[in-house]
Amino acid sequence: ENLGVFCACTRARKQVVFRSGANEQRTPKQHSANKMRTSTTAARALRPAARRGLLAGPAYRAAKKLMPKISETERVALGCGTVGFDRELFSGAPSLKNLLDTYTPKIGLTAEEQAFLDTETEALCAMVDDFRVLEDKDFTAETWEFMRRKGFFALKIPKEWGGKGFSTAATSAVLVKLGSASSDLSATVAVPNSLGPGELLVRYGTPDQQERYLPLLADGTFIPCFGLTGIHSGSDATSLIGSHGVVEKDPRTGELGVRCSFDKRYITLAPVAGLVGVGFELRDPDNLLKGDGAPGFTVALLERTHEGLEMGPRHCPLQAAFMNGTVKGEDVWVPMDQILGGRTRCGFGWHMFVECLAEGRGVSLPAMAVGLGKAATVVGAYARARKQFKVPIADFGGVQEALAGVASDGYIAVASTELMNAIVDNHEAPMVLSSIMKQNVTDRGRTMVNNAMDVLGGAGISMGETNYVGAAYMSYPVAITVEGANIMTRSFQIIGQGLMRCHPHLLDVVEALQADDDAAPGRFMAGVKDMAVHGTTNLGRSLAAGVKDAVSMDAGEQAYVAPDKFVARHEARLQRLSANFAFASDLALLLGGRLKFEEMFMGRLADCVGAVFLGYATLHHYARTHKDVDAGLQAVAEHALLRLEKEAHDALMHAANNVPAMPLGAHHAVGVALRTAVRPVGSLGVPGATPSDALTKRTSDLLTTLESDYAAKMLVPGVYTSSRIQKRLLDALPLCLEADAIEKACKKSRTQPTAEQQKIIDAATAARDDVVRVQAFEKLGHLEHTPGHVRPALAQTDAWLDAKDEAVAA
């Protein structure tokens, strides 16, 4: 059985295990823990051979034969990224206290960052007419100048180079507010602050490169972009198919450089960028580097005017207006001083790429979902203003279900993004968590915008200045697709990468199998023993937690309880689910090399760990903020946590019922073991209850009434609410609520409203009439704006009627 471990994790697809990660930057505490773990394993390996038994050598040699050699590139990639709370999830024993103690101090903005959010960011939002941007497929010259000169493209560049030097939390907050005004605005600002070469120049650029480019990036002279994706390299972008370079000597000067060719597409900001980082696979057939630098993934810094570089053509991503296009070059000569980091950084692109990816996937893309979640108050206000059958649609059960989903998904997005921002600001680059964030939070964002469109109905599908959701609805599939399609991320990246990097013992076993020293068999057997203990421990945790919940009958929804009790109850459920997941992950390794082909099975495990992480993020947020908000916060947190716990539980049961076939029917036994761990007492005490209708209504009411201060304190701050339609809707909400209360009271008492009451009702009626209107255009589209243009259908009708009249006259 143990032999299956090795094939499963080392033969996994390269883009899963080895081609993702972030540059490892261990804190002293992390380094100490890693050193202790290594020392413990080494100590066990030094025990007398007699205690290890006679199986170590044969088992080690058999496993080594089944395991392919890890290449140097793969070995480098295994060192990329950091591991923190994701390891706790895979260990089966995560701690909310550790989360609170470690990351709470990292949450919040400085006075300077808050001022930028309140002033420059608010001003930029006011400059943009989202519908006009969609029509023109570009921003105005004034908008571009404001973004560039006010530092929106240099939020992460340190102050010493002229940038803002903002935290990840501040950058995310800017993107959230911009996204609530225009998704194109948010996308345009996000790329230079997550996927552009600016931060890479700060970390890896040569002094000359930093002196040349960082001031030009900081003052907006150069707009940056990063050219990675190619025609045949999408989610597997680091395969770099079609992008290659060869180390050569310039025949004229004898200087060393690279002759490279590339054909990139889907590159955001490429049509307007002045500086592009181009990723390509470097070859050195003549060994000209001589050990100073290496072949492999390399990044070149090219200015737009570089000879042979072709930039300018645009893609049209679902009618969105943000700049996105191609970067091409054939036999482009790149001097060594234009390799990012210089000659010594040849072949170092893994680290650079992964650092870009960590913030892009974990921060920038989720910020779009946060903007949608916070702007849900506007959708709620519309539901209160809109009446059908003489009743506000906010009181319809179906609408309440949709709005409750928007509210709880929005809260999940807010909570998880705040935690992820703090993790990154703690100088961590957790690639597994960033993958979870990208896939889960963008998926929830898509669900939110779909639910919002259902609530808005005709107001959602009729484009114009009064439509505040349509543009996000059209462009949201872009967030689902870019930086690793969600299907790929869910179905093999999260688990394939997570098992190798986050399992507490698997990497020790793999490293032992890769070694050739005499102590390797001992380390191997020690690692195998640790894995066996790990699986047994989590099975025990699962059974104990399941029996305890069954006896206590404390698995479902409860009315409002003291915050400490609320936190403790849900943390216990999440710990149980984490132990279930860790045990399931150990069982999955028994599939051996076939695991990499069982993507539906891995996807279900990814669903579980994703829901558990988001559950901890939600609980982390509630534990920090419950003193600042009334009971409405607990309602939305309860709704969110119940859904997440059910998602995790259902994913595990789905996995248990669909274990892929194994020799001798062993998959039946594996399924029974997993079902027993997840449900040791059957359905008793199962953390799989759905929110009640009463809780769903209370959660929906958070967006459509003013009974709680949740929306005012948690949602409205940080989003743009000054546009004409958004302001009118938010202003109409209290007026409509007051009018509805008057009408309800009058109906109950069978009396007529007083003169003053009638004024309120009339004002509410006028507000309702105003905010539910959609825009109509005399002319729409470029053809109709052509002088003398007549709609063909009308011209034909007139012509045919004239012909009939002439025929009658004849």
Tab-separated table of C-alpha atoms in Angstrom, residues 39-320:
chain	number	residue	atom	x	y	z
A	39	SER	CA	16.437	16.780	12.576
A	40	THR	CA	13.733	14.540	14.009
A	41	THR	CA	13.596	12.476	10.831
A	42	ALA	CA	17.380	12.242	10.725
A	43	ALA	CA	17.516	11.149	14.352
A	44	ARG	CA	15.110	8.332	13.673
A	45	ALA	CA	17.216	7.268	10.720
A	46	LEU	CA	20.226	6.839	13.027
A	47	ARG	CA	18.522	4.289	15.239
A	48	PRO	CA	20.074	0.828	15.155
A	49	ALA	CA	19.299	-1.175	12.084
A	50	ALA	CA	17.819	-3.913	14.203
A	51	ARG	CA	15.042	-1.602	15.326
A	52	ARG	CA	14.202	-0.703	11.741
A	53	GLY	CA	13.783	-4.373	10.918
A	54	LEU	CA	14.820	-6.238	7.821
A	55	LEU	CA	12.293	-4.655	5.446
A	56	ALA	CA	13.890	-1.223	5.112
A	57	GLY	CA	16.372	-2.124	2.382
A	58	PRO	CA	14.089	-4.179	0.112
A	59	ALA	CA	11.138	-1.805	0.567
A	60	TYR	CA	13.347	1.188	-0.151
A	61	ARG	CA	14.810	-0.353	-3.307
A	62	ALA	CA	11.382	-1.435	-4.576
A	63	ALA	CA	9.914	2.011	-4.028
A	64	LYS	CA	12.927	3.688	-5.624
A	65	LYS	CA	12.425	1.666	-8.812
A	66	LEU	CA	8.825	2.818	-9.076
A	67	MET	CA	9.714	6.454	-8.610
A	68	PRO	CA	11.003	8.557	-11.526
A	69	LYS	CA	13.990	10.801	-10.900
A	70	ILE	CA	13.096	14.374	-9.998
A	71	SER	CA	14.798	16.756	-12.417
A	72	GLU	CA	16.779	19.749	-11.244
A	73	THR	CA	14.030	22.072	-12.465
A	74	GLU	CA	11.456	20.103	-10.516
A	75	ARG	CA	13.686	20.148	-7.470
A	76	VAL	CA	13.933	23.941	-7.686
A	77	ALA	CA	10.173	24.217	-8.011
A	78	LEU	CA	9.700	22.070	-4.904
A	79	GLY	CA	11.614	24.738	-3.019
A	80	CYS	CA	9.322	27.502	-4.222
A	81	GLY	CA	6.617	28.945	-2.054
A	82	THR	CA	5.933	28.855	1.628
A	83	VAL	CA	3.827	26.505	3.689
A	84	GLY	CA	1.824	27.692	6.679
A	85	PHE	CA	-1.827	27.260	7.518
A	86	ASP	CA	-2.279	24.997	4.499
A	87	ARG	CA	-0.045	22.443	6.213
A	88	GLU	CA	-2.300	22.619	9.272
A	89	LEU	CA	-5.259	21.757	7.046
A	90	PHE	CA	-3.470	18.715	5.613
A	91	SER	CA	-2.331	17.698	9.089
A	92	GLY	CA	-5.928	17.460	10.309
A	93	ALA	CA	-5.357	19.745	13.308
A	94	PRO	CA	-5.714	23.424	12.293
A	95	SER	CA	-5.854	26.080	15.005
A	96	LEU	CA	-8.018	29.189	14.921
A	97	LYS	CA	-5.948	30.656	17.749
A	98	ASN	CA	-2.808	30.426	15.610
A	99	LEU	CA	-4.631	32.226	12.806
A	100	LEU	CA	-5.784	34.999	15.123
A	101	ASP	CA	-2.422	35.421	16.832
A	102	THR	CA	-0.412	35.380	13.605
A	103	TYR	CA	-2.471	37.415	11.166
A	104	THR	CA	-4.760	39.775	13.071
A	105	PRO	CA	-1.952	42.355	13.485
A	106	LYS	CA	-1.522	42.397	9.692
A	107	ILE	CA	-5.129	43.427	9.001
A	108	GLY	CA	-5.937	47.104	8.514
A	109	LEU	CA	-4.735	50.137	6.595
A	110	THR	CA	-2.350	52.921	7.529
A	111	ALA	CA	-3.593	56.509	7.603
A	112	GLU	CA	-1.858	57.148	4.281
A	113	GLU	CA	-3.418	54.106	2.650
A	114	GLN	CA	-6.898	55.000	3.937
A	115	ALA	CA	-6.504	58.564	2.662
A	116	PHE	CA	-5.585	57.283	-0.807
A	117	LEU	CA	-8.651	55.032	-0.758
A	118	ASP	CA	-10.925	57.879	0.318
A	119	THR	CA	-9.517	60.544	-1.991
A	120	GLU	CA	-7.642	59.454	-5.125
A	121	THR	CA	-9.503	56.157	-5.494
A	122	GLU	CA	-12.886	57.818	-4.980
A	123	ALA	CA	-11.939	60.478	-7.541
A	124	LEU	CA	-10.895	57.868	-10.105
A	125	CYS	CA	-14.198	56.024	-9.672
A	126	ALA	CA	-16.074	59.287	-10.278
A	127	MET	CA	-14.197	59.865	-13.548
A	128	VAL	CA	-15.445	56.636	-15.124
A	129	ASP	CA	-18.784	56.075	-16.821
A	130	ASP	CA	-18.761	52.291	-16.961
A	131	PHE	CA	-21.251	52.021	-19.811
A	132	ARG	CA	-19.376	54.598	-21.887
A	133	VAL	CA	-16.137	52.694	-21.266
A	134	LEU	CA	-17.784	49.532	-22.603
A	135	GLU	CA	-19.064	51.377	-25.656
A	136	ASP	CA	-15.743	53.107	-26.400
A	137	LYS	CA	-13.622	50.094	-25.413
A	138	ASP	CA	-11.205	52.464	-23.691
A	139	PHE	CA	-10.882	55.020	-20.932
A	140	THR	CA	-10.602	58.726	-21.619
A	141	ALA	CA	-7.192	60.368	-21.856
A	142	GLU	CA	-7.903	62.119	-18.544
A	143	THR	CA	-8.591	58.801	-16.835
A	144	TRP	CA	-5.376	57.231	-18.134
A	145	GLU	CA	-3.356	60.238	-17.026
A	146	PHE	CA	-4.927	60.216	-13.573
A	147	MET	CA	-4.195	56.505	-13.084
A	148	ARG	CA	-0.601	56.881	-14.220
A	149	ARG	CA	0.331	60.109	-12.470
A	150	LYS	CA	-1.427	59.370	-9.186
A	151	GLY	CA	0.444	56.100	-8.695
A	152	PHE	CA	-2.273	53.531	-9.333
A	153	PHE	CA	0.188	51.434	-11.333
A	154	ALA	CA	2.829	51.660	-8.581
A	155	LEU	CA	0.938	50.697	-5.434
A	156	LYS	CA	3.465	47.980	-4.559
A	157	ILE	CA	6.662	49.727	-5.700
A	158	PRO	CA	8.652	50.957	-2.656
A	159	LYS	CA	8.705	54.642	-1.865
A	160	GLU	CA	12.451	54.920	-2.426
A	161	TRP	CA	11.784	54.300	-6.101
A	162	GLY	CA	8.865	56.720	-6.255
A	163	GLY	CA	6.055	54.210	-5.670
A	164	LYS	CA	3.393	54.067	-2.979
A	165	GLY	CA	4.853	51.168	-1.021
A	166	PHE	CA	1.387	50.018	0.008
A	167	SER	CA	0.525	46.783	1.765
A	168	THR	CA	-1.303	43.930	0.087
A	169	ALA	CA	-4.370	44.822	2.151
A	170	ALA	CA	-4.327	48.385	0.789
A	171	THR	CA	-3.839	47.213	-2.790
A	172	SER	CA	-6.773	44.846	-2.407
A	173	ALA	CA	-8.938	47.618	-0.933
A	174	VAL	CA	-8.186	49.856	-3.908
A	175	LEU	CA	-9.115	47.078	-6.329
A	176	VAL	CA	-12.360	46.386	-4.445
A	177	LYS	CA	-13.478	49.996	-4.643
A	178	LEU	CA	-12.471	50.365	-8.296
A	179	GLY	CA	-14.261	47.112	-9.132
A	180	SER	CA	-17.478	48.383	-7.568
A	181	ALA	CA	-17.395	51.253	-10.078
A	182	SER	CA	-16.020	49.433	-13.131
A	183	SER	CA	-14.642	45.920	-13.558
A	184	ASP	CA	-12.445	47.213	-16.393
A	185	LEU	CA	-10.947	49.787	-14.067
A	186	SER	CA	-10.102	47.148	-11.481
A	187	ALA	CA	-8.572	44.810	-14.081
A	188	THR	CA	-6.435	47.601	-15.500
A	189	VAL	CA	-4.996	48.578	-12.118
A	190	ALA	CA	-4.643	44.993	-10.862
A	191	VAL	CA	-2.135	43.772	-13.444
A	192	PRO	CA	0.747	46.201	-12.763
A	193	ASN	CA	0.370	45.493	-9.063
A	194	SER	CA	0.333	41.713	-9.299
A	195	LEU	CA	1.442	40.422	-12.695
A	196	GLY	CA	3.694	43.189	-13.920
A	197	PRO	CA	7.516	43.208	-13.658
A	198	GLY	CA	7.596	46.026	-11.080
A	199	GLU	CA	7.806	43.930	-7.921
A	200	LEU	CA	10.116	41.441	-9.638
A	201	LEU	CA	12.474	44.290	-10.467
A	202	VAL	CA	12.471	45.308	-6.819
A	203	ARG	CA	13.383	41.776	-5.722
A	204	TYR	CA	15.580	40.519	-8.544
A	205	GLY	CA	16.498	43.374	-10.842
A	206	THR	CA	20.102	44.401	-11.277
A	207	PRO	CA	21.006	47.854	-9.913
A	208	ASP	CA	21.072	49.217	-13.472
A	209	GLN	CA	17.656	47.738	-14.249
A	210	GLN	CA	16.203	49.159	-11.044
A	211	GLU	CA	17.667	52.592	-11.719
A	212	ARG	CA	16.333	52.566	-15.268
A	213	TYR	CA	12.862	51.108	-14.918
A	214	LEU	CA	11.479	51.516	-11.401
A	215	PRO	CA	11.222	55.334	-11.525
A	216	LEU	CA	9.576	55.116	-14.969
A	217	LEU	CA	7.092	52.559	-13.676
A	218	ALA	CA	6.447	54.545	-10.519
A	219	ASP	CA	5.584	57.804	-12.293
A	220	GLY	CA	3.480	56.015	-14.909
A	221	THR	CA	5.745	56.725	-17.882
A	222	PHE	CA	5.908	52.993	-18.560
A	223	ILE	CA	2.809	50.819	-18.209
A	224	PRO	CA	3.995	47.242	-17.544
A	225	CYS	CA	2.713	43.836	-18.604
A	226	PHE	CA	3.885	40.241	-18.286
A	227	GLY	CA	3.958	37.963	-21.332
A	228	LEU	CA	3.569	34.345	-20.278
A	229	THR	CA	0.559	32.635	-21.880
A	230	GLY	CA	1.120	31.317	-25.389
A	231	ILE	CA	-1.012	29.746	-28.087
A	232	HIS	CA	-0.359	26.231	-26.781
A	233	SER	CA	0.392	27.186	-23.171
A	234	GLY	CA	-2.753	28.163	-21.306
A	235	SER	CA	-3.268	26.815	-17.809
A	236	ASP	CA	0.027	25.008	-18.415
A	237	ALA	CA	1.621	28.373	-19.147
A	238	THR	CA	5.016	27.433	-17.760
A	239	SER	CA	5.464	24.752	-20.405
A	240	LEU	CA	6.397	27.757	-22.565
A	241	ILE	CA	5.529	25.934	-25.794
A	242	GLY	CA	6.419	28.234	-28.675
A	243	SER	CA	8.547	30.539	-26.521
A	244	HIS	CA	12.225	29.693	-26.608
A	245	GLY	CA	15.650	31.247	-26.703
A	246	VAL	CA	19.229	30.153	-27.322
A	247	VAL	CA	22.334	31.633	-25.712
A	248	GLU	CA	24.554	33.068	-28.461
A	249	LYS	CA	27.373	35.493	-29.006
A	250	ASP	CA	26.674	38.631	-30.998
A	251	PRO	CA	28.642	38.069	-34.226
A	252	ARG	CA	29.454	41.771	-34.392
A	253	THR	CA	30.525	42.513	-30.831
A	254	GLY	CA	31.117	39.081	-29.318
A	255	GLU	CA	28.809	39.978	-26.416
A	256	LEU	CA	26.700	37.235	-24.905
A	257	GLY	CA	22.943	37.394	-25.402
A	258	VAL	CA	19.861	35.387	-26.275
A	259	ARG	CA	18.197	34.887	-29.641
A	260	CYS	CA	14.557	34.212	-28.810
A	261	SER	CA	11.163	33.764	-30.436
A	262	PHE	CA	7.762	33.932	-28.769
A	263	ASP	CA	4.072	34.173	-29.605
A	264	LYS	CA	2.058	35.301	-26.601
A	265	ARG	CA	-1.658	35.981	-26.307
A	266	TYR	CA	-4.185	37.075	-23.670
A	267	ILE	CA	-1.626	39.538	-22.261
A	268	THR	CA	-3.440	42.216	-20.264
A	269	LEU	CA	-2.199	45.779	-20.926
A	270	ALA	CA	0.019	44.620	-23.812
A	271	PRO	CA	-1.684	46.981	-26.307
A	272	VAL	CA	-0.585	50.016	-24.231
A	273	ALA	CA	2.410	48.688	-22.290
A	274	GLY	CA	5.787	50.353	-22.531
A	275	LEU	CA	7.660	47.550	-20.753
A	276	VAL	CA	7.003	43.831	-21.014
A	277	GLY	CA	8.446	40.892	-19.144
A	278	VAL	CA	8.594	37.958	-21.578
A	279	GLY	CA	8.903	34.411	-20.296
A	280	PHE	CA	10.655	31.811	-22.459
A	281	GLU	CA	12.522	28.524	-22.211
A	282	LEU	CA	16.258	29.172	-22.434
A	283	ARG	CA	18.653	26.670	-23.991
A	284	ASP	CA	22.444	26.779	-23.813
A	285	PRO	CA	23.670	24.045	-26.195
A	286	ASP	CA	27.239	25.404	-26.330
A	287	ASN	CA	27.554	25.932	-22.572
A	288	LEU	CA	28.255	29.622	-23.051
A	289	LEU	CA	26.837	30.471	-19.621
A	290	LYS	CA	29.553	28.328	-18.015
A	291	GLY	CA	27.590	27.939	-14.794
A	292	ASP	CA	26.880	31.662	-14.392
A	293	GLY	CA	23.163	31.291	-14.894
A	294	ALA	CA	21.388	28.183	-16.165
A	295	PRO	CA	19.063	26.984	-18.908
A	296	GLY	CA	15.345	26.936	-18.150
A	297	PHE	CA	12.534	29.370	-17.588
A	298	THR	CA	13.936	32.863	-18.093
A	299	VAL	CA	12.402	36.358	-18.182
A	300	ALA	CA	13.513	39.137	-20.519
A	301	LEU	CA	12.726	42.835	-19.991
A	302	LEU	CA	11.869	44.487	-23.288
A	303	GLU	CA	10.775	48.023	-24.010
A	304	ARG	CA	8.024	48.512	-26.542
A	305	THR	CA	10.464	49.917	-29.101
A	306	HIS	CA	12.799	46.912	-28.868
A	307	GLU	CA	13.785	45.720	-32.325
A	308	GLY	CA	11.677	42.770	-33.459
A	309	LEU	CA	9.063	43.112	-30.698
A	310	GLU	CA	5.482	43.230	-31.967
A	311	MET	CA	2.784	44.640	-29.661
A	312	GLY	CA	-0.487	46.408	-30.346
A	313	PRO	CA	-3.254	44.090	-31.622
A	314	ARG	CA	-6.121	43.600	-29.147
A	315	HIS	CA	-8.338	40.730	-28.158
A	316	CYS	CA	-11.990	41.399	-27.306
A	317	PRO	CA	-12.606	39.547	-24.001
A	318	LEU	CA	-16.410	39.274	-23.815
A	319	GLN	CA	-16.926	42.909	-24.822
A	320	ALA	CA	-14.873	44.109	-21.839
